[in-house]
Tab-separated table of C-alpha atoms in Angstrom:
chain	number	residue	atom	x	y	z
A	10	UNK	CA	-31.252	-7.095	-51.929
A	11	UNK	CA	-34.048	-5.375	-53.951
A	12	UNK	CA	-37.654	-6.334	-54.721
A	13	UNK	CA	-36.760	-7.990	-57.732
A	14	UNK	CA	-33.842	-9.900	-56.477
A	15	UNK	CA	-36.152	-11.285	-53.118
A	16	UNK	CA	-39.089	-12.554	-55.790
A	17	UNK	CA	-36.651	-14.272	-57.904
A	18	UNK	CA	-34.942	-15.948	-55.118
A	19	UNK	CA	-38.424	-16.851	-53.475
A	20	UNK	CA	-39.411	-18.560	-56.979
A	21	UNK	CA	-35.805	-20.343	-56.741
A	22	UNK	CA	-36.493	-21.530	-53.329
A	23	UNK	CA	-40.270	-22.644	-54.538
A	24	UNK	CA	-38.938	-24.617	-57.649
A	25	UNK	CA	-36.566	-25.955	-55.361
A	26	UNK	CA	-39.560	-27.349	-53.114
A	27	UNK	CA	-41.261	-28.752	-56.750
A	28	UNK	CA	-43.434	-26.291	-56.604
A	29	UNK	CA	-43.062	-25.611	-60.091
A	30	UNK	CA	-46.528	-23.045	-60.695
A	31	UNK	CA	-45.879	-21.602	-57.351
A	32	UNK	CA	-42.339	-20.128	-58.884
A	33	UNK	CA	-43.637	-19.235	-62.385
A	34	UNK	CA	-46.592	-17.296	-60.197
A	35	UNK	CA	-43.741	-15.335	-58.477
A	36	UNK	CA	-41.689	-14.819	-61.852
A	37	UNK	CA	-45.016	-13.224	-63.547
A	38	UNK	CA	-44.594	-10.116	-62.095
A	39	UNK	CA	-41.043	-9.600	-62.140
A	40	UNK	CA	-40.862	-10.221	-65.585
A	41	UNK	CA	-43.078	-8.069	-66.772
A	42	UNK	CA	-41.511	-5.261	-64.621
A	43	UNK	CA	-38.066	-6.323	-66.087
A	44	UNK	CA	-38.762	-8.447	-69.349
A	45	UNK	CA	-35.056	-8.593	-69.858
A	46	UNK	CA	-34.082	-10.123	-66.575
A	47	UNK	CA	-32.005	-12.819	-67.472
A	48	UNK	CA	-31.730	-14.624	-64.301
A	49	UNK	CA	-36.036	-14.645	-63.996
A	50	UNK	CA	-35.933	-15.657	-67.547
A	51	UNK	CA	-33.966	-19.302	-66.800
A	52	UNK	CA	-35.569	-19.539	-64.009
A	53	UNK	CA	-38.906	-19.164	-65.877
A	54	UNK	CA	-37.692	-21.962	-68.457
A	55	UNK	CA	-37.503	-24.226	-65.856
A	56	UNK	CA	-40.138	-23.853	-63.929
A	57	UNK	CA	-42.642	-24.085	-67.574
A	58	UNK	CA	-40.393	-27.420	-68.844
A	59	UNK	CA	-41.606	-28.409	-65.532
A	60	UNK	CA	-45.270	-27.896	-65.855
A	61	UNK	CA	-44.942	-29.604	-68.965
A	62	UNK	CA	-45.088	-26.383	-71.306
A	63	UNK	CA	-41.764	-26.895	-73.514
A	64	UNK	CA	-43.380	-24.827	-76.049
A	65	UNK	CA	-43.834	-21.412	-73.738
A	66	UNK	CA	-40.662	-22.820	-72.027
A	67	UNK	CA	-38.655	-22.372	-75.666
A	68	UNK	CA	-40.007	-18.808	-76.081
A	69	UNK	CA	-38.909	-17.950	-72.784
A	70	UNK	CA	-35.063	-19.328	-72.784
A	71	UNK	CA	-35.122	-17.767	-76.418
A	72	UNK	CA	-35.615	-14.052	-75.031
A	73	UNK	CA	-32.860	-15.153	-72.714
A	74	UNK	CA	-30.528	-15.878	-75.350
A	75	UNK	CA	-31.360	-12.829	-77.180
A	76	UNK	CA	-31.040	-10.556	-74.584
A	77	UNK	CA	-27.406	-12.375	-73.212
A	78	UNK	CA	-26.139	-14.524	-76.255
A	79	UNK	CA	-22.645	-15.160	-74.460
A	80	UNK	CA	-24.641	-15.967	-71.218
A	81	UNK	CA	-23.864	-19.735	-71.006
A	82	UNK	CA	-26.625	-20.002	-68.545
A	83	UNK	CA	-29.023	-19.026	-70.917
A	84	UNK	CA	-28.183	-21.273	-73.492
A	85	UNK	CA	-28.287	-24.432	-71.167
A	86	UNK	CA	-31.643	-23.287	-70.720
A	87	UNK	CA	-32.446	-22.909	-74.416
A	88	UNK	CA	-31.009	-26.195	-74.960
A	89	UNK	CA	-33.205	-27.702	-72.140
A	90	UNK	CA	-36.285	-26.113	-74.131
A	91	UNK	CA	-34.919	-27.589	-77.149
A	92	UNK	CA	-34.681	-31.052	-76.072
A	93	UNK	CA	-38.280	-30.630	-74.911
A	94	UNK	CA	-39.569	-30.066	-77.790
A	95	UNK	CA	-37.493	-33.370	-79.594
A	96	UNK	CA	-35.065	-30.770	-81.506
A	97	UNK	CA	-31.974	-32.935	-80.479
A	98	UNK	CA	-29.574	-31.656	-82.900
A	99	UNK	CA	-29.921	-27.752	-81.837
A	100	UNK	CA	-30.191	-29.134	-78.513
A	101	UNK	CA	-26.605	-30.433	-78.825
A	102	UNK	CA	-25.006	-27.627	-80.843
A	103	UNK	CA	-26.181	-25.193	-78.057
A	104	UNK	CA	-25.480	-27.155	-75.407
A	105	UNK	CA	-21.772	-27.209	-76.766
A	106	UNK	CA	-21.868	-23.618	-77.409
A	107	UNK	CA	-22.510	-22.698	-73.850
A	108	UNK	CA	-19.658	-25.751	-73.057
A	109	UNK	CA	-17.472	-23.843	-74.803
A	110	UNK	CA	-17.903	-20.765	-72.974
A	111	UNK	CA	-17.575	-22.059	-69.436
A	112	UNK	CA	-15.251	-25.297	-70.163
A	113	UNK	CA	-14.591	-25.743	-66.305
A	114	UNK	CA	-18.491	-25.283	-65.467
A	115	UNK	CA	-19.420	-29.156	-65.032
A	116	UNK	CA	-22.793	-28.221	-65.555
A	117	UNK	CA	-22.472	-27.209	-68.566
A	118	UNK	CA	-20.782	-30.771	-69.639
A	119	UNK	CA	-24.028	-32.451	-67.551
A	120	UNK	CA	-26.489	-30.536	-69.979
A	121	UNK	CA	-23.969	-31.728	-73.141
A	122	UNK	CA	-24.595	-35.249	-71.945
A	123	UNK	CA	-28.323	-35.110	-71.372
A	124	UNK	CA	-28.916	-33.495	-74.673
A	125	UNK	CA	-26.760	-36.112	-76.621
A	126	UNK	CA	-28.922	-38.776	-74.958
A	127	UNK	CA	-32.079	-36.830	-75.846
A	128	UNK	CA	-30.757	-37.596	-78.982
A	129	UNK	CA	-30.352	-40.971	-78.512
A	130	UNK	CA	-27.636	-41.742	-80.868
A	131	UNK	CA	-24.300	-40.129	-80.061
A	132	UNK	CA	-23.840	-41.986	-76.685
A	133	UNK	CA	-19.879	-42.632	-76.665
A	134	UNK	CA	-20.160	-38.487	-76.725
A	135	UNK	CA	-22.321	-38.428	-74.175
A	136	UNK	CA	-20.405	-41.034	-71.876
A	137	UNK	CA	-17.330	-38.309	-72.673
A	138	UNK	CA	-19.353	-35.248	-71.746
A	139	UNK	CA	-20.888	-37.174	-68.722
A	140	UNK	CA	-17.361	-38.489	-67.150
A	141	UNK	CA	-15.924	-34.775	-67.711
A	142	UNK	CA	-18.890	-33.467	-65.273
A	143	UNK	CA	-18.331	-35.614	-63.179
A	144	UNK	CA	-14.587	-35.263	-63.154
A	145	UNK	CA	-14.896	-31.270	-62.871
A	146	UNK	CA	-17.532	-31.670	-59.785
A	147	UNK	CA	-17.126	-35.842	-58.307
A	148	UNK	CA	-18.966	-34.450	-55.106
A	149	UNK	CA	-22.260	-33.093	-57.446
A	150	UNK	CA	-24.830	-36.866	-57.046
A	151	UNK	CA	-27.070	-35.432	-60.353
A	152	UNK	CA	-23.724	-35.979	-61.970
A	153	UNK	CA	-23.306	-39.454	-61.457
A	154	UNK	CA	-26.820	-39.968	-62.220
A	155	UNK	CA	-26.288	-38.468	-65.422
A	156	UNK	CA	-23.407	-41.140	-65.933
A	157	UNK	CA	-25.497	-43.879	-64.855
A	158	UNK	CA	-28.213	-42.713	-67.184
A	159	UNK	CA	-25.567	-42.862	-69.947
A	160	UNK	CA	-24.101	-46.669	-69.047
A	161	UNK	CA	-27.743	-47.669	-68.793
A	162	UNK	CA	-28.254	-46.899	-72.221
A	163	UNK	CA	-24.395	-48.357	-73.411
A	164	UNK	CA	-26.219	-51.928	-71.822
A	165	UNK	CA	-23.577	-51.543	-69.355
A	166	UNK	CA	-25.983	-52.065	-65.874
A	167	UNK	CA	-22.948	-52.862	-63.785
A	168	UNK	CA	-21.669	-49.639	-64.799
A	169	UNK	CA	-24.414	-47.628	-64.265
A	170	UNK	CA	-25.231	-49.024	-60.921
A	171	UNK	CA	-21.938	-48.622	-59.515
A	172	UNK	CA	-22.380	-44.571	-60.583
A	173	UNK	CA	-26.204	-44.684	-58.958
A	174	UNK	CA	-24.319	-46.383	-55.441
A	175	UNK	CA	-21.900	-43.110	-55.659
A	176	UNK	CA	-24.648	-40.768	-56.238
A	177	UNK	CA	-26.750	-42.594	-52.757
A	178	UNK	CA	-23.245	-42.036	-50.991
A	179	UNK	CA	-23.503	-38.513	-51.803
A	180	UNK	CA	-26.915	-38.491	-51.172
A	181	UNK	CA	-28.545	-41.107	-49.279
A	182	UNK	CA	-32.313	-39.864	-49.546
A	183	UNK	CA	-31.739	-38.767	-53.591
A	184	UNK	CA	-35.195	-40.090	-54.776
A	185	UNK	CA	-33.879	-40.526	-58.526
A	186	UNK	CA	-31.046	-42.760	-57.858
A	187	UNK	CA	-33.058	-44.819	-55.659
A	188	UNK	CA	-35.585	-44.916	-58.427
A	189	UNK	CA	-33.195	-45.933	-61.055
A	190	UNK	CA	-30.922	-48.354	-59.226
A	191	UNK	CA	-34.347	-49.723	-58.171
A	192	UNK	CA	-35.692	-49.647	-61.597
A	193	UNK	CA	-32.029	-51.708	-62.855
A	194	UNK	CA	-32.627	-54.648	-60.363
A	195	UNK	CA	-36.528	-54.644	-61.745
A	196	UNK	CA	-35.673	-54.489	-65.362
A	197	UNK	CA	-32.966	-57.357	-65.063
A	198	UNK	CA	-33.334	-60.573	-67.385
A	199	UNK	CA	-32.973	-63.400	-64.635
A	200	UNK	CA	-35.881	-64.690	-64.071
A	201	UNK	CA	-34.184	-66.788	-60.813
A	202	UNK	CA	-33.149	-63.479	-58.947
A	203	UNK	CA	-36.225	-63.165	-56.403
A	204	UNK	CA	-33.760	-61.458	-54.155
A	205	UNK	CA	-32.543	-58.491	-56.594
A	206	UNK	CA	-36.230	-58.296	-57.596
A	207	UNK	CA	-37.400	-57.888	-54.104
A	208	UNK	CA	-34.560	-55.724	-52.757
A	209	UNK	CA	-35.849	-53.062	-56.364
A	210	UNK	CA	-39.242	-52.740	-54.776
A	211	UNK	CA	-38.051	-51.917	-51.513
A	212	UNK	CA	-36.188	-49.828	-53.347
A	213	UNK	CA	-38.672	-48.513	-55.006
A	214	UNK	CA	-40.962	-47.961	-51.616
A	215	UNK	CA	-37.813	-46.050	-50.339
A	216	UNK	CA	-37.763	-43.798	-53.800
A	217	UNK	CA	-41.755	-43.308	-52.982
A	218	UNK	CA	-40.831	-42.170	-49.684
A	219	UNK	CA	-38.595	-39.690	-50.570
A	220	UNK	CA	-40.435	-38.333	-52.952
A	221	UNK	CA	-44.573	-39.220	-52.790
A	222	UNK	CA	-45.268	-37.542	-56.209
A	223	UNK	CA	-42.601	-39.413	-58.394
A	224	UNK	CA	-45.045	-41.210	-60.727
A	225	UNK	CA	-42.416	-43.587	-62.390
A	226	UNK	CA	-41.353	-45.298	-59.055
A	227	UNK	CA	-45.172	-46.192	-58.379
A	228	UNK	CA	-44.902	-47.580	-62.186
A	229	UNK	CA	-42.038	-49.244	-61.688
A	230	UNK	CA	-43.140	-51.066	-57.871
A	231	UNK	CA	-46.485	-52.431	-59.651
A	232	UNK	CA	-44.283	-53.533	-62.283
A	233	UNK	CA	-42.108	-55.558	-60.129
A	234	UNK	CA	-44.941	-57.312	-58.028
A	235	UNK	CA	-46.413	-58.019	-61.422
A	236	UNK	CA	-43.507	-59.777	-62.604
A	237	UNK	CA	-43.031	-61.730	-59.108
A	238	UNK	CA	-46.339	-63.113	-60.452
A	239	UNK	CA	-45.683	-63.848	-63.469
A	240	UNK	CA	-42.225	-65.855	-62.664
A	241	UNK	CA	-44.843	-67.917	-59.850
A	242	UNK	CA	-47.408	-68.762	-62.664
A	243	UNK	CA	-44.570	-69.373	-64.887
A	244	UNK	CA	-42.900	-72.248	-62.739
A	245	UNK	CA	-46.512	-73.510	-61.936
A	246	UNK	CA	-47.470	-73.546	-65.679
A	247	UNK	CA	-44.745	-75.637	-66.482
A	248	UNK	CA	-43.795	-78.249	-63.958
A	249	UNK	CA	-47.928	-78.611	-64.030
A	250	UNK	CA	-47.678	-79.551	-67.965
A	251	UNK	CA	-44.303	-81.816	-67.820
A	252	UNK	CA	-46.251	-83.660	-65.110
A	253	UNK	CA	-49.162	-83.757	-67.568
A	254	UNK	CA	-46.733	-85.524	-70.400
A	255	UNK	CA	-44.950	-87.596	-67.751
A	256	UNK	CA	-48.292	-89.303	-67.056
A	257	UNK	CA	-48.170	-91.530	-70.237
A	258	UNK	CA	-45.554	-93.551	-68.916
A	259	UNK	CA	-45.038	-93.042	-65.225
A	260	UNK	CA	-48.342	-92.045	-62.442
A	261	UNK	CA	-45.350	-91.994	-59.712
A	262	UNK	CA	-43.559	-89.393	-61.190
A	263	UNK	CA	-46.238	-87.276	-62.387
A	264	UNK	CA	-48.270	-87.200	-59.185
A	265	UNK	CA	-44.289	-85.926	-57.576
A	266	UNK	CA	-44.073	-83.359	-60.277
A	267	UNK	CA	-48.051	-82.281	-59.649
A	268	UNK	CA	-46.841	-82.046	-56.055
A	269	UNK	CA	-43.869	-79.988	-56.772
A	270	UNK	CA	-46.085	-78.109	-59.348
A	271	UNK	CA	-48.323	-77.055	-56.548
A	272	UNK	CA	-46.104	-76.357	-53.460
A	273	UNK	CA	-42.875	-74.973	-56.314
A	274	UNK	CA	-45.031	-71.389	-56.419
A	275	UNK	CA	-45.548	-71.197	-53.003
A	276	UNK	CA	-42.051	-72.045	-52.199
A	277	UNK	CA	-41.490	-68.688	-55.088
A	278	UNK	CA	-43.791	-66.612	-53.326
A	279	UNK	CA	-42.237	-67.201	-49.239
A	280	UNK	CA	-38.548	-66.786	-50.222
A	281	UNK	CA	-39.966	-63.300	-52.497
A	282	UNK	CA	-42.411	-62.171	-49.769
A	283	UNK	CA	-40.161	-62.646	-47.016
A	284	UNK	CA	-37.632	-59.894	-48.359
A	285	UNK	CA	-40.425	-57.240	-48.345
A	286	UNK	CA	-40.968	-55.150	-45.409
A	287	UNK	CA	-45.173	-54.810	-43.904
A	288	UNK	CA	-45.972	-52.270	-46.357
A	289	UNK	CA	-44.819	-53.202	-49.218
A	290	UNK	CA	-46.537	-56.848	-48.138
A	291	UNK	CA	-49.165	-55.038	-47.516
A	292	UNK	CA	-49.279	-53.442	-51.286
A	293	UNK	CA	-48.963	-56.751	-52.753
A	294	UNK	CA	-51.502	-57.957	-51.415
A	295	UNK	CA	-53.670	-54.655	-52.863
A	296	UNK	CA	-52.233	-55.537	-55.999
A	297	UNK	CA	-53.345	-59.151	-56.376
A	298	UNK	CA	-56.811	-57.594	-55.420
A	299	UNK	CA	-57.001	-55.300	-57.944
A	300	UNK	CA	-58.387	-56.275	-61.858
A	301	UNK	CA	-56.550	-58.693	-64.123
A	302	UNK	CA	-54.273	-59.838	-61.026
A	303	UNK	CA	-57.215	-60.793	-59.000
A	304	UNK	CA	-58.545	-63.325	-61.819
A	305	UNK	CA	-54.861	-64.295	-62.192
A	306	UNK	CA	-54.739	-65.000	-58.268
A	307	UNK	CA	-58.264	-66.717	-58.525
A	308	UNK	CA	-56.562	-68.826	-61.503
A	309	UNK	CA	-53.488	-69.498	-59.672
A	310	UNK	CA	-55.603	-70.582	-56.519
A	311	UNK	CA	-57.798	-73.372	-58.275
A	312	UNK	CA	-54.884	-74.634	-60.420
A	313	UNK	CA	-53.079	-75.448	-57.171
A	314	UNK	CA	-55.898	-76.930	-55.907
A	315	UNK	CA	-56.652	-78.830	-58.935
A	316	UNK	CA	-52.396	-79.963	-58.425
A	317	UNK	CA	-53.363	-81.321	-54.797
A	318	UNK	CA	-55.962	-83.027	-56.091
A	319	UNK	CA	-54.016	-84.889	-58.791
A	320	UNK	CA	-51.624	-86.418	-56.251
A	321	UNK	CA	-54.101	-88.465	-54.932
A	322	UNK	CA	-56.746	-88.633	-57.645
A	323	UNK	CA	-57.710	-91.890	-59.258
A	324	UNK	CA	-55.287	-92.299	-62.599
A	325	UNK	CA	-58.169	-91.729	-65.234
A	326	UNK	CA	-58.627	-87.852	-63.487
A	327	UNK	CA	-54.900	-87.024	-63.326
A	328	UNK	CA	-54.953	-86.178	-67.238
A	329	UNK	CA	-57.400	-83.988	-66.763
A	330	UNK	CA	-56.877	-82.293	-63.785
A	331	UNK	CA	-53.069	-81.524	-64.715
A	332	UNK	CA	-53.722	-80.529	-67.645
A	333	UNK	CA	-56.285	-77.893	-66.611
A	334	UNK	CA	-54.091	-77.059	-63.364
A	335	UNK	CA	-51.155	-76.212	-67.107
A	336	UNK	CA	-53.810	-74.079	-68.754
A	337	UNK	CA	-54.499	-72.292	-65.766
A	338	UNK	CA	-51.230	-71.204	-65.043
A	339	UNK	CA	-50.231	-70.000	-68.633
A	340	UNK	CA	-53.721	-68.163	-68.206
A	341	UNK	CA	-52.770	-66.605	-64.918
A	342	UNK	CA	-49.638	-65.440	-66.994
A	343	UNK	CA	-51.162	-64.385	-69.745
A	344	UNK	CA	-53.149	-62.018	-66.973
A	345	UNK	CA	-50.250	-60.718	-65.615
A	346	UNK	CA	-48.885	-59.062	-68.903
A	347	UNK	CA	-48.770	-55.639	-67.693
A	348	UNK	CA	-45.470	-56.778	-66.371
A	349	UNK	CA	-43.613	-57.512	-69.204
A	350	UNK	CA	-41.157	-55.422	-71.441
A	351	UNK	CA	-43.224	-54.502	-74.139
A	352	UNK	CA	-45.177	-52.340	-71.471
A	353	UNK	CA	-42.371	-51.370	-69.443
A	354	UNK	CA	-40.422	-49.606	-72.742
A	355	UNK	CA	-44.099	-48.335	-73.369
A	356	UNK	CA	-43.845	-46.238	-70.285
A	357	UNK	CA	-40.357	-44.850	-71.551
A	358	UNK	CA	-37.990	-47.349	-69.308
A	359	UNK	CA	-34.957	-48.585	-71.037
A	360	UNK	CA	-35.199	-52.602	-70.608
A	361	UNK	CA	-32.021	-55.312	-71.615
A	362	UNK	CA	-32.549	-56.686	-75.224
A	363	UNK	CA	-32.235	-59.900	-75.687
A	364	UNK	CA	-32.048	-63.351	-73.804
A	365	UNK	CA	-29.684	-63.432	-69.991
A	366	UNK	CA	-26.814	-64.713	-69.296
A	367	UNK	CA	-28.562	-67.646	-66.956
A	368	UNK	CA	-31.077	-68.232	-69.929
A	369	UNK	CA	-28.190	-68.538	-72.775
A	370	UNK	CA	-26.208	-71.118	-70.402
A	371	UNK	CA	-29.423	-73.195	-69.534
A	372	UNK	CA	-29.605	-73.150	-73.369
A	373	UNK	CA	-26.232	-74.236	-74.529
A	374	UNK	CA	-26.008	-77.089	-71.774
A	375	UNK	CA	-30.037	-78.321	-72.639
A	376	UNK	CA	-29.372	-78.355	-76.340
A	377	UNK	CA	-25.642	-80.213	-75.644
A	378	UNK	CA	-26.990	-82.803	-73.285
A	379	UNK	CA	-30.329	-83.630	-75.865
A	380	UNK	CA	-28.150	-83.352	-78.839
A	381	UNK	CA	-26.113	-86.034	-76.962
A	382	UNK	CA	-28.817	-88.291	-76.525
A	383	UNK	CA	-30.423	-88.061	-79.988
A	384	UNK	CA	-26.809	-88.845	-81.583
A	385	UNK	CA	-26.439	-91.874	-79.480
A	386	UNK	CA	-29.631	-92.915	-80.427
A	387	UNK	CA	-29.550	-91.978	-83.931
A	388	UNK	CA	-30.636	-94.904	-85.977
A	389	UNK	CA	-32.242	-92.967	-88.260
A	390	UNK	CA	-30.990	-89.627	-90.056
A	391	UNK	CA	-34.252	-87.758	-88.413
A	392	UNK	CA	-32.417	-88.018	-85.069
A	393	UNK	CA	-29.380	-87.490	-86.374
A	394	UNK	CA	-30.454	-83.866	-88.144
A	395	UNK	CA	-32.012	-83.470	-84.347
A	396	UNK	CA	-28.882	-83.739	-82.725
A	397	UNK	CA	-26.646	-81.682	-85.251
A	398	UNK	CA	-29.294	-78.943	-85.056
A	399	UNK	CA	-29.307	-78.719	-81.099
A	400	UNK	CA	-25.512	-78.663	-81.219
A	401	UNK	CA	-25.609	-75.902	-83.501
A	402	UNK	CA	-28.126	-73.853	-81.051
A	403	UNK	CA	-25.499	-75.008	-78.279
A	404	UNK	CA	-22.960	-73.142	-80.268
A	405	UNK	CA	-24.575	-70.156	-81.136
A	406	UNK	CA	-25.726	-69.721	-77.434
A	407	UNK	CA	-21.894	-69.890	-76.538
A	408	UNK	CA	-21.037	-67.547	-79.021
A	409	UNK	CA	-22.924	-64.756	-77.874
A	410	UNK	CA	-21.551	-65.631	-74.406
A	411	UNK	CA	-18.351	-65.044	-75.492
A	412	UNK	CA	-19.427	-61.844	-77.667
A	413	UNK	CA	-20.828	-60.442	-74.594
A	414	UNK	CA	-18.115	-60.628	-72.391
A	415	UNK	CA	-15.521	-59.667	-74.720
A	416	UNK	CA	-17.679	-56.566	-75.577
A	417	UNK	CA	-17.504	-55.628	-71.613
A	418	UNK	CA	-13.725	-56.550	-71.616
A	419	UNK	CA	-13.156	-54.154	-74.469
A	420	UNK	CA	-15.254	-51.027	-72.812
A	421	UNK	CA	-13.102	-51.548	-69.527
């Protein structure tokens, strides 16, 4: 093996490492002893789309492609360059070119994929061009991430966390499918799942582990002790203000609902805390120290106390003291913000549109059994209106039930 041959297999083995400048440091010289070298050239791409340089990183693959314009290699790396720099649709076209020089190279099929997903638009081709990869190479794990990345953007989670689950049985300690099938039971729209959102930050510890520099998975863990906070806050928020109503007609009941108001949260925050391991118990608690979520914990505090006080406060405080215990709650939620989607898709994660399944069915049966009541009340044709107009959300609800599942059906 010559000189040039050891330096550009020390800069592979340095990018493989992630150290990224420490490669392009060994590349320097080689390429500018041999400024057509091919293999140092790709290399070089990759190591600058690494650092963040897509710009230096297109000039470089583009050398490559001029010097070898049948090398297949060279124009995955172009296309790499290309998606870099947001130029999807040359991205694709020479992503396909080098596809259709090595059709049996599954890489070549991977890079397809990731380019028609750059893209954002073409993802039943990209599905296609993922599955082939995967077909040509089923023991390759960055494959089935690829295909997991494609179903998470179909909407189809179950999908793409069955792919993640083969990529961890290929590789158990693969720090991006731990992230992402972390990420999937962090990003999911039932707000009653304080199991699956506990078991994605231990996830997401074990995807920090792996790999201490991987930003996203930090992101993604304060995300999901945020939200843990915001479901607590939610419950309290709202059993505090139907006990706050309730009081007009019945003291009984509302000082039970201020007690389940008060001990509801806490109940939330055992059965979540007690599926963390130390560490990450130990994070949370840095997390509910730290700005916004230490007012919101401060809130959360004195509205509970204010709750305990209402069950045994005289009847002229109760008003009062549940219906600042309410305020304080929605506060601490308001607080806790950083956790929901909006910021989450402003970090780049895909999050599910729309309303869950568990949300849609509380819907249908709450508007049926209210509609119910109004039309067997209806003496008037206010409360009849009322009722028609909750059936009709009833109906829509199961519509889009239906829709969903048929659309699943159909992809299966």
């Amino acid at each position: 093996m010559n000189d040039t041959a050891t330096s550009i297999a020390r800069a592979a083995a340095q990018f493989q490492r992630g150290d990224a400048a420490g490669a392009a440091q060994l590349l320097g010289p080689v390429l500018a002893a041999e400024p057509d070298n091919v293999r140092a050239l790709v290399l070089m791409t990759h190591t600058q789309l690494a650092l963040r340089e897509p710009e230096l990183a297109h000039e470089v693959a583009h050398r490559a492609v001029e010097t070898a314009p049948e090398s297949a290699e060279a124009l995955s790396a172009l296309s790499r360059a290309l998606t870099g720099l947001e130029r999807h649709d040359e991205a694709i076209a020479v992503a396909q070119a080098a596809a259709r020089i090595e059709p049996e190279n599954a890489y070549r099929h991977n890079r397809v994929a990731w380019a028609l997903l750059g893209g954002g638009k073409r993802t039943v081709e990209a599905e296609h061009a993922a599955r082939r990869a995967v077909e040509l190479d089923p023991e390759e794990a960055d494959f089935r991430i690829t295909y997991a990345m494609v179903m998470k953007q179909l909407d189809y989670t179950d999908r793409a966390r069955q792919a993640l689950r083969d990529a961890l049985a290929l590789e158990p300690e693969n720090a991006v499918a731990q992230h992402e099938l972390a990420t999937l039971d962090v990003v999911h729209r039932n707000p009653f799942a304080l199991g699956r959102l506990a078991r994605g930050a231990s996830g997401l510890a074990g995807a920090l582990r792996a790999d201490p520099g991987q930003q996203a998975s930090k992101f993604m863990l304060d995300v999901a002790l945020q939200r843990f906070l915001v479901y607590a806050a939610i419950v309290l928020a709202l059993l505090a203000y139907v006990g706050w109503r309730v009081l007009d007609f019945s003291v009984p009941g509302a000082r039970l609902l201020a007690a389940a108001a008060a001990l509801a949260p806490v109940g939330v925050a055992a059965y979540f805390v007690m599926r963390l391991d130390r560490p990450l118990r130990t994070y949370l608690i840095n997390v509910l120290t730290y700005g916004r979520q230490r007012v919101a914990a401060v809130l959360a505090a004195v509205s509970i106390v204010l709750l305990l006080t209402a069950t045994v406060a005289p009847r002229g405080w109760m008003g009062w003291l549940l219906g600042l215990a309410a305020a304080g709650g929605f506060a601490a939620r308001l607080l806790t913000v950083s956790a929901s989607n909006a910021h989450v898709r402003s970090a780049g994660i895909a999050v599910p549109r729309g309303l869950s399944g568990p949300a849609l069915w509380i819907i249908m049966v709450g508007c049926a059994v209210i509609g119910t009541l109004c039309l067997m009340e209806a003496s008037d044709l206010t409360l009849l209106g009322i009722g028609l107009g909750l059936y009709a959300c009833a109906g829509a609800a199961l519509a889009t039930i239906i829709r969903r599942r048929r659309k699943v059906s159909s992809a299966s």
